[in-house]
Amino acid sequence: RGEHGEPPGAHVSPPARVFYGTNRPFEVVVTAEDRVTTRRYRLAVFRPRSTEARLADLVLRSRDLNARFDPDVYAYSAAVPHDVRGVKVVPAVMDERAQAIRVNAVLVKNKAASEDVPLRVGNNVIAVEVIAQDPKYSKVYRVEIARAYPGTDVELGMLEVSSVSTLVTGRSMGIEVTKTVRTEHALTPRFDPPLSSPS
């Protein structure tokens, strides 16, 4: 066989450009040895668009997913402290011919960080949608991010108490003589956690 796998004696045409979708048929004319008898063949060529809509990788900037990314797993979670108000998402598609990547409906480029996705306190869901080269096919990956509530530590470290009292020290010409005494106390409070409610 020849370089392209053709059988011995076959003729190879120059390369022809093939577009996505239905192409104009190729016509092959075979002439017999008598140079009179011919037969025509029509070759229809359809080039399909890619249906690959999976991600090759998905990264949260400076944060870790709960599990290692798998292109065939479409749900993930992550946790962030309260002071994190937003997060960037970096998607990478399996097939670079994909038509679009959207993070919460906002277009992003392949392997580029999205804009900061704002996070409210509690659970947040980020949806990453990939539309394949054939737009009839798409995949959606979801990441649930839990942003912590603010700290609830209300225990006192120290408490200062001042008391003022008035003492009668004597009398002068029928009038009581008084003295004001101010006393300061430094206390160390003890925190008793609330009792748990009965189940």
PDB file of C-alpha atoms in Angstrom:
ATOM      1  CA  ARG A   1       0.000   0.000   0.000  1.00  0.00           C
ATOM      2  CA  GLY A   2       1.008   3.581  -0.612  1.00  0.00           C
ATOM      3  CA  GLU A   3       1.814   6.373   1.819  1.00  0.00           C
ATOM      4  CA  HIS A   4      -1.872   7.054   2.569  1.00  0.00           C
ATOM      5  CA  GLY A   5      -2.986   3.419   2.667  1.00  0.00           C
ATOM      6  CA  GLU A   6      -4.227   3.346  -0.944  1.00  0.00           C
ATOM      7  CA  PRO A   7      -4.090   0.017  -2.829  1.00  0.00           C
ATOM      8  CA  PRO A   8      -1.495  -0.563  -5.572  1.00  0.00           C
ATOM      9  CA  GLY A   9      -2.304   1.275  -8.807  1.00  0.00           C
ATOM     10  CA  ALA A  10      -4.652   3.782  -7.125  1.00  0.00           C
ATOM     11  CA  HIS A  11      -4.450   7.486  -7.876  1.00  0.00           C
ATOM     12  CA  VAL A  12      -4.427  10.031  -5.007  1.00  0.00           C
ATOM     13  CA  SER A  13      -6.046  13.412  -5.610  1.00  0.00           C
ATOM     14  CA  PRO A  14      -4.628  16.631  -4.173  1.00  0.00           C
ATOM     15  CA  PRO A  15      -5.974  17.499  -0.692  1.00  0.00           C
ATOM     16  CA  ALA A  16      -9.366  19.190  -0.719  1.00  0.00           C
ATOM     17  CA  ARG A  17     -10.614  21.453   2.037  1.00  0.00           C
ATOM     18  CA  VAL A  18     -13.577  20.085   3.970  1.00  0.00           C
ATOM     19  CA  PHE A  19     -15.831  22.439   5.921  1.00  0.00           C
ATOM     20  CA  TYR A  20     -18.003  21.690   8.943  1.00  0.00           C
ATOM     21  CA  GLY A  21     -21.421  20.407   7.981  1.00  0.00           C
ATOM     22  CA  THR A  22     -22.456  19.197   4.520  1.00  0.00           C
ATOM     23  CA  ASN A  23     -19.941  19.782   1.760  1.00  0.00           C
ATOM     24  CA  ARG A  24     -20.391  19.826  -1.994  1.00  0.00           C
ATOM     25  CA  PRO A  25     -20.137  16.200  -3.171  1.00  0.00           C
ATOM     26  CA  PHE A  26     -16.889  14.988  -4.673  1.00  0.00           C
ATOM     27  CA  GLU A  27     -17.258  13.481  -8.138  1.00  0.00           C
ATOM     28  CA  VAL A  28     -15.001  10.652  -9.229  1.00  0.00           C
ATOM     29  CA  VAL A  29     -14.950   9.618 -12.903  1.00  0.00           C
ATOM     30  CA  VAL A  30     -13.392   6.266 -13.828  1.00  0.00           C
ATOM     31  CA  THR A  31     -12.491   5.660 -17.483  1.00  0.00           C
ATOM     32  CA  ALA A  32     -12.077   2.091 -18.716  1.00  0.00           C
ATOM     33  CA  GLU A  33      -9.107   0.812 -20.643  1.00  0.00           C
ATOM     34  CA  ASP A  34     -11.007   1.371 -23.929  1.00  0.00           C
ATOM     35  CA  ARG A  35     -11.013   5.088 -23.110  1.00  0.00           C
ATOM     36  CA  VAL A  36     -14.704   5.217 -23.987  1.00  0.00           C
ATOM     37  CA  THR A  37     -16.523   3.528 -21.152  1.00  0.00           C
ATOM     38  CA  THR A  38     -16.817   5.683 -18.019  1.00  0.00           C
ATOM     39  CA  ARG A  39     -18.526   5.464 -14.655  1.00  0.00           C
ATOM     40  CA  ARG A  40     -19.212   8.330 -12.305  1.00  0.00           C
ATOM     41  CA  TYR A  41     -19.236   8.164  -8.502  1.00  0.00           C
ATOM     42  CA  ARG A  42     -20.464  10.882  -6.150  1.00  0.00           C
ATOM     43  CA  LEU A  43     -19.007  11.010  -2.674  1.00  0.00           C
ATOM     44  CA  ALA A  44     -21.011  12.941  -0.081  1.00  0.00           C
ATOM     45  CA  VAL A  45     -18.906  14.322   2.781  1.00  0.00           C
ATOM     46  CA  PHE A  46     -20.297  15.542   6.090  1.00  0.00           C
ATOM     47  CA  ARG A  47     -17.903  16.883   8.702  1.00  0.00           C
ATOM     48  CA  PRO A  48     -19.540  16.941  12.158  1.00  0.00           C
ATOM     49  CA  ARG A  49     -18.781  19.536  14.776  1.00  0.00           C
ATOM     50  CA  SER A  50     -17.279  18.453  18.090  1.00  0.00           C
ATOM     51  CA  THR A  51     -19.750  17.498  20.821  1.00  0.00           C
ATOM     52  CA  GLU A  52     -17.094  17.611  23.580  1.00  0.00           C
ATOM     53  CA  ALA A  53     -18.310  19.959  26.316  1.00  0.00           C
ATOM     54  CA  ARG A  54     -16.400  18.740  29.361  1.00  0.00           C
ATOM     55  CA  LEU A  55     -13.826  20.651  31.354  1.00  0.00           C
ATOM     56  CA  ALA A  56     -10.277  19.383  31.589  1.00  0.00           C
ATOM     57  CA  ASP A  57      -9.742  21.296  34.840  1.00  0.00           C
ATOM     58  CA  LEU A  58     -11.540  23.660  37.197  1.00  0.00           C
ATOM     59  CA  VAL A  59      -9.697  25.782  39.756  1.00  0.00           C
ATOM     60  CA  LEU A  60     -10.824  28.223  42.425  1.00  0.00           C
ATOM     61  CA  ARG A  61      -8.163  30.916  42.736  1.00  0.00           C
ATOM     62  CA  SER A  62      -6.396  30.484  46.119  1.00  0.00           C
ATOM     63  CA  ARG A  63      -9.008  27.940  47.278  1.00  0.00           C
ATOM     64  CA  ASP A  64      -9.291  24.156  47.126  1.00  0.00           C
ATOM     65  CA  LEU A  65     -12.233  22.072  46.002  1.00  0.00           C
ATOM     66  CA  ASN A  66     -13.448  19.334  48.333  1.00  0.00           C
ATOM     67  CA  ALA A  67     -12.199  16.696  45.882  1.00  0.00           C
ATOM     68  CA  ARG A  68      -9.721  16.425  43.036  1.00  0.00           C
ATOM     69  CA  PHE A  69     -11.333  17.588  39.802  1.00  0.00           C
ATOM     70  CA  ASP A  70     -12.720  14.888  37.506  1.00  0.00           C
ATOM     71  CA  PRO A  71     -14.157  15.861  34.076  1.00  0.00           C
ATOM     72  CA  ASP A  72     -17.022  13.408  34.598  1.00  0.00           C
ATOM     73  CA  VAL A  73     -18.011  14.687  38.052  1.00  0.00           C
ATOM     74  CA  TYR A  74     -20.240  17.751  37.895  1.00  0.00           C
ATOM     75  CA  ALA A  75     -20.750  18.784  41.543  1.00  0.00           C
ATOM     76  CA  TYR A  76     -18.136  20.108  43.990  1.00  0.00           C
ATOM     77  CA  SER A  77     -17.985  22.121  47.197  1.00  0.00           C
ATOM     78  CA  ALA A  78     -15.572  24.395  49.049  1.00  0.00           C
ATOM     79  CA  ALA A  79     -15.470  26.438  52.265  1.00  0.00           C
ATOM     80  CA  VAL A  80     -14.065  29.928  52.803  1.00  0.00           C
ATOM     81  CA  PRO A  81     -13.673  32.105  55.929  1.00  0.00           C
ATOM     82  CA  HIS A  82     -15.972  35.030  56.581  1.00  0.00           C
ATOM     83  CA  ASP A  83     -13.484  37.661  55.374  1.00  0.00           C
ATOM     84  CA  VAL A  84     -13.496  36.200  51.829  1.00  0.00           C
ATOM     85  CA  ARG A  85     -16.114  38.206  49.950  1.00  0.00           C
ATOM     86  CA  GLY A  86     -15.544  36.798  46.468  1.00  0.00           C
ATOM     87  CA  VAL A  87     -13.740  34.101  44.517  1.00  0.00           C
ATOM     88  CA  LYS A  88     -12.316  33.778  40.999  1.00  0.00           C
ATOM     89  CA  VAL A  89     -12.915  30.676  38.880  1.00  0.00           C
ATOM     90  CA  VAL A  90     -10.423  29.382  36.291  1.00  0.00           C
ATOM     91  CA  PRO A  91     -11.981  26.872  33.822  1.00  0.00           C
ATOM     92  CA  ALA A  92     -10.039  24.909  31.203  1.00  0.00           C
ATOM     93  CA  VAL A  93     -11.972  23.102  28.469  1.00  0.00           C
ATOM     94  CA  MET A  94     -11.211  19.637  27.140  1.00  0.00           C
ATOM     95  CA  ASP A  95     -11.689  20.781  23.527  1.00  0.00           C
ATOM     96  CA  GLU A  96     -10.493  24.290  22.696  1.00  0.00           C
ATOM     97  CA  ARG A  97     -13.032  24.447  19.862  1.00  0.00           C
ATOM     98  CA  ALA A  98     -15.812  24.852  22.440  1.00  0.00           C
ATOM     99  CA  GLN A  99     -18.027  27.812  21.542  1.00  0.00           C
ATOM    100  CA  ALA A 100     -18.404  29.365  24.984  1.00  0.00           C
ATOM    101  CA  ILE A 101     -17.594  29.099  28.687  1.00  0.00           C
ATOM    102  CA  ARG A 102     -19.832  30.910  31.167  1.00  0.00           C
ATOM    103  CA  VAL A 103     -19.376  31.392  34.912  1.00  0.00           C
ATOM    104  CA  ASN A 104     -22.741  32.309  36.423  1.00  0.00           C
ATOM    105  CA  ALA A 105     -23.890  33.309  32.908  1.00  0.00           C
ATOM    106  CA  VAL A 106     -20.864  35.599  32.341  1.00  0.00           C
ATOM    107  CA  LEU A 107     -18.560  34.706  29.436  1.00  0.00           C
ATOM    108  CA  VAL A 108     -14.950  33.884  30.325  1.00  0.00           C
ATOM    109  CA  LYS A 109     -11.958  32.809  28.262  1.00  0.00           C
ATOM    110  CA  ASN A 110     -10.430  29.370  28.367  1.00  0.00           C
ATOM    111  CA  LYS A 111      -7.799  29.013  31.131  1.00  0.00           C
ATOM    112  CA  ALA A 112      -8.444  32.615  32.258  1.00  0.00           C
ATOM    113  CA  ALA A 113      -9.714  33.732  35.659  1.00  0.00           C
ATOM    114  CA  SER A 114     -13.257  35.004  35.872  1.00  0.00           C
ATOM    115  CA  GLU A 115     -14.190  38.235  37.580  1.00  0.00           C
ATOM    116  CA  ASP A 116     -14.697  37.979  41.341  1.00  0.00           C
ATOM    117  CA  VAL A 117     -17.904  36.067  42.010  1.00  0.00           C
ATOM    118  CA  PRO A 118     -19.439  37.728  45.116  1.00  0.00           C
ATOM    119  CA  LEU A 119     -20.164  35.449  48.066  1.00  0.00           C
ATOM    120  CA  ARG A 120     -22.878  36.022  50.617  1.00  0.00           C
ATOM    121  CA  VAL A 121     -22.690  34.518  54.104  1.00  0.00           C
ATOM    122  CA  GLY A 122     -23.816  30.897  53.973  1.00  0.00           C
ATOM    123  CA  ASN A 123     -24.108  28.717  50.878  1.00  0.00           C
ATOM    124  CA  ASN A 124     -23.414  30.012  47.363  1.00  0.00           C
ATOM    125  CA  VAL A 125     -23.632  28.106  44.073  1.00  0.00           C
ATOM    126  CA  ILE A 126     -21.339  28.872  41.125  1.00  0.00           C
ATOM    127  CA  ALA A 127     -22.389  27.349  37.789  1.00  0.00           C
ATOM    128  CA  VAL A 128     -19.767  26.816  35.074  1.00  0.00           C
ATOM    129  CA  GLU A 129     -21.352  26.065  31.690  1.00  0.00           C
ATOM    130  CA  VAL A 130     -19.447  24.805  28.650  1.00  0.00           C
ATOM    131  CA  ILE A 131     -21.077  24.911  25.193  1.00  0.00           C
ATOM    132  CA  ALA A 132     -19.469  22.550  22.700  1.00  0.00           C
ATOM    133  CA  GLN A 133     -18.518  23.432  19.134  1.00  0.00           C
ATOM    134  CA  ASP A 134     -21.856  21.850  18.252  1.00  0.00           C
ATOM    135  CA  PRO A 135     -24.113  24.177  20.285  1.00  0.00           C
ATOM    136  CA  LYS A 136     -26.697  21.448  20.828  1.00  0.00           C
ATOM    137  CA  TYR A 137     -24.337  19.928  23.417  1.00  0.00           C
ATOM    138  CA  SER A 138     -23.388  21.497  26.738  1.00  0.00           C
ATOM    139  CA  LYS A 139     -22.292  20.575  30.269  1.00  0.00           C
ATOM    140  CA  VAL A 140     -22.769  22.412  33.572  1.00  0.00           C
ATOM    141  CA  TYR A 141     -20.460  22.055  36.578  1.00  0.00           C
ATOM    142  CA  ARG A 142     -21.641  23.375  39.948  1.00  0.00           C
ATOM    143  CA  VAL A 143     -19.517  24.430  42.906  1.00  0.00           C
ATOM    144  CA  GLU A 144     -21.238  25.081  46.247  1.00  0.00           C
ATOM    145  CA  ILE A 145     -19.168  27.459  48.367  1.00  0.00           C
ATOM    146  CA  ALA A 146     -19.924  27.938  52.063  1.00  0.00           C
ATOM    147  CA  ARG A 147     -18.833  31.323  53.413  1.00  0.00           C
ATOM    148  CA  ALA A 148     -18.458  31.264  57.204  1.00  0.00           C
ATOM    149  CA  TYR A 149     -20.562  33.452  59.464  1.00  0.00           C
ATOM    150  CA  PRO A 150     -18.780  36.195  61.440  1.00  0.00           C
ATOM    151  CA  GLY A 151     -17.178  35.266  64.764  1.00  0.00           C
ATOM    152  CA  THR A 152     -19.479  34.996  67.805  1.00  0.00           C
ATOM    153  CA  ASP A 153     -16.888  35.304  70.595  1.00  0.00           C
ATOM    154  CA  VAL A 154     -18.452  37.707  73.142  1.00  0.00           C
ATOM    155  CA  GLU A 155     -16.512  36.634  76.226  1.00  0.00           C
ATOM    156  CA  LEU A 156     -15.061  39.509  78.284  1.00  0.00           C
ATOM    157  CA  GLY A 157     -11.386  39.569  79.015  1.00  0.00           C
ATOM    158  CA  MET A 158     -11.576  42.035  81.955  1.00  0.00           C
ATOM    159  CA  LEU A 159     -14.176  44.196  83.677  1.00  0.00           C
ATOM    160  CA  GLU A 160     -13.435  47.344  85.692  1.00  0.00           C
ATOM    161  CA  VAL A 161     -15.994  48.531  88.284  1.00  0.00           C
ATOM    162  CA  SER A 162     -15.899  51.889  90.061  1.00  0.00           C
ATOM    163  CA  SER A 163     -17.894  52.655  93.222  1.00  0.00           C
ATOM    164  CA  VAL A 164     -18.443  56.065  94.846  1.00  0.00           C
ATOM    165  CA  SER A 165     -19.567  56.409  98.463  1.00  0.00           C
ATOM    166  CA  THR A 166     -20.092  59.340 100.832  1.00  0.00           C
ATOM    167  CA  LEU A 167     -18.990  59.058 104.485  1.00  0.00           C
ATOM    168  CA  VAL A 168     -19.939  61.366 107.392  1.00  0.00           C
ATOM    169  CA  THR A 169     -16.693  62.222 109.157  1.00  0.00           C
ATOM    170  CA  GLY A 170     -18.048  64.645 111.794  1.00  0.00           C
ATOM    171  CA  ARG A 171     -20.037  67.775 112.491  1.00  0.00           C
ATOM    172  CA  SER A 172     -19.034  71.409 112.461  1.00  0.00           C
ATOM    173  CA  MET A 173     -21.319  74.119 113.729  1.00  0.00           C
ATOM    174  CA  GLY A 174     -24.242  71.765 113.429  1.00  0.00           C
ATOM    175  CA  ILE A 175     -23.396  70.788 109.829  1.00  0.00           C
ATOM    176  CA  GLU A 176     -22.296  67.305 108.892  1.00  0.00           C
ATOM    177  CA  VAL A 177     -18.847  67.029 107.408  1.00  0.00           C
ATOM    178  CA  THR A 178     -18.730  64.399 104.631  1.00  0.00           C
ATOM    179  CA  LYS A 179     -16.035  62.732 102.565  1.00  0.00           C
ATOM    180  CA  THR A 180     -16.438  61.185  99.122  1.00  0.00           C
ATOM    181  CA  VAL A 181     -14.582  57.922  98.571  1.00  0.00           C
ATOM    182  CA  ARG A 182     -14.039  56.446  95.085  1.00  0.00           C
ATOM    183  CA  THR A 183     -12.987  52.808  94.839  1.00  0.00           C
ATOM    184  CA  GLU A 184     -12.025  50.923  91.665  1.00  0.00           C
ATOM    185  CA  HIS A 185     -12.171  47.143  91.291  1.00  0.00           C
ATOM    186  CA  ALA A 186     -10.701  44.982  88.515  1.00  0.00           C
ATOM    187  CA  LEU A 187     -12.707  41.806  87.936  1.00  0.00           C
ATOM    188  CA  THR A 188     -12.040  38.774  85.768  1.00  0.00           C
ATOM    189  CA  PRO A 189     -15.375  37.573  84.411  1.00  0.00           C
ATOM    190  CA  ARG A 190     -16.189  33.911  84.007  1.00  0.00           C
ATOM    191  CA  PHE A 191     -18.091  32.834  80.883  1.00  0.00           C
ATOM    192  CA  ASP A 192     -20.662  30.103  81.317  1.00  0.00           C
ATOM    193  CA  PRO A 193     -21.874  28.749  77.950  1.00  0.00           C
ATOM    194  CA  PRO A 194     -25.634  28.533  77.568  1.00  0.00           C
ATOM    195  CA  LEU A 195     -27.286  25.251  78.332  1.00  0.00           C
ATOM    196  CA  SER A 196     -28.144  23.231  75.258  1.00  0.00           C
ATOM    197  CA  SER A 197     -31.817  23.043  74.467  1.00  0.00           C
ATOM    198  CA  PRO A 198     -33.469  19.691  75.157  1.00  0.00           C
ATOM    199  CA  SER A 199     -33.650  17.465  72.108  1.00  0.00           C
TER     200      SER A 199
END
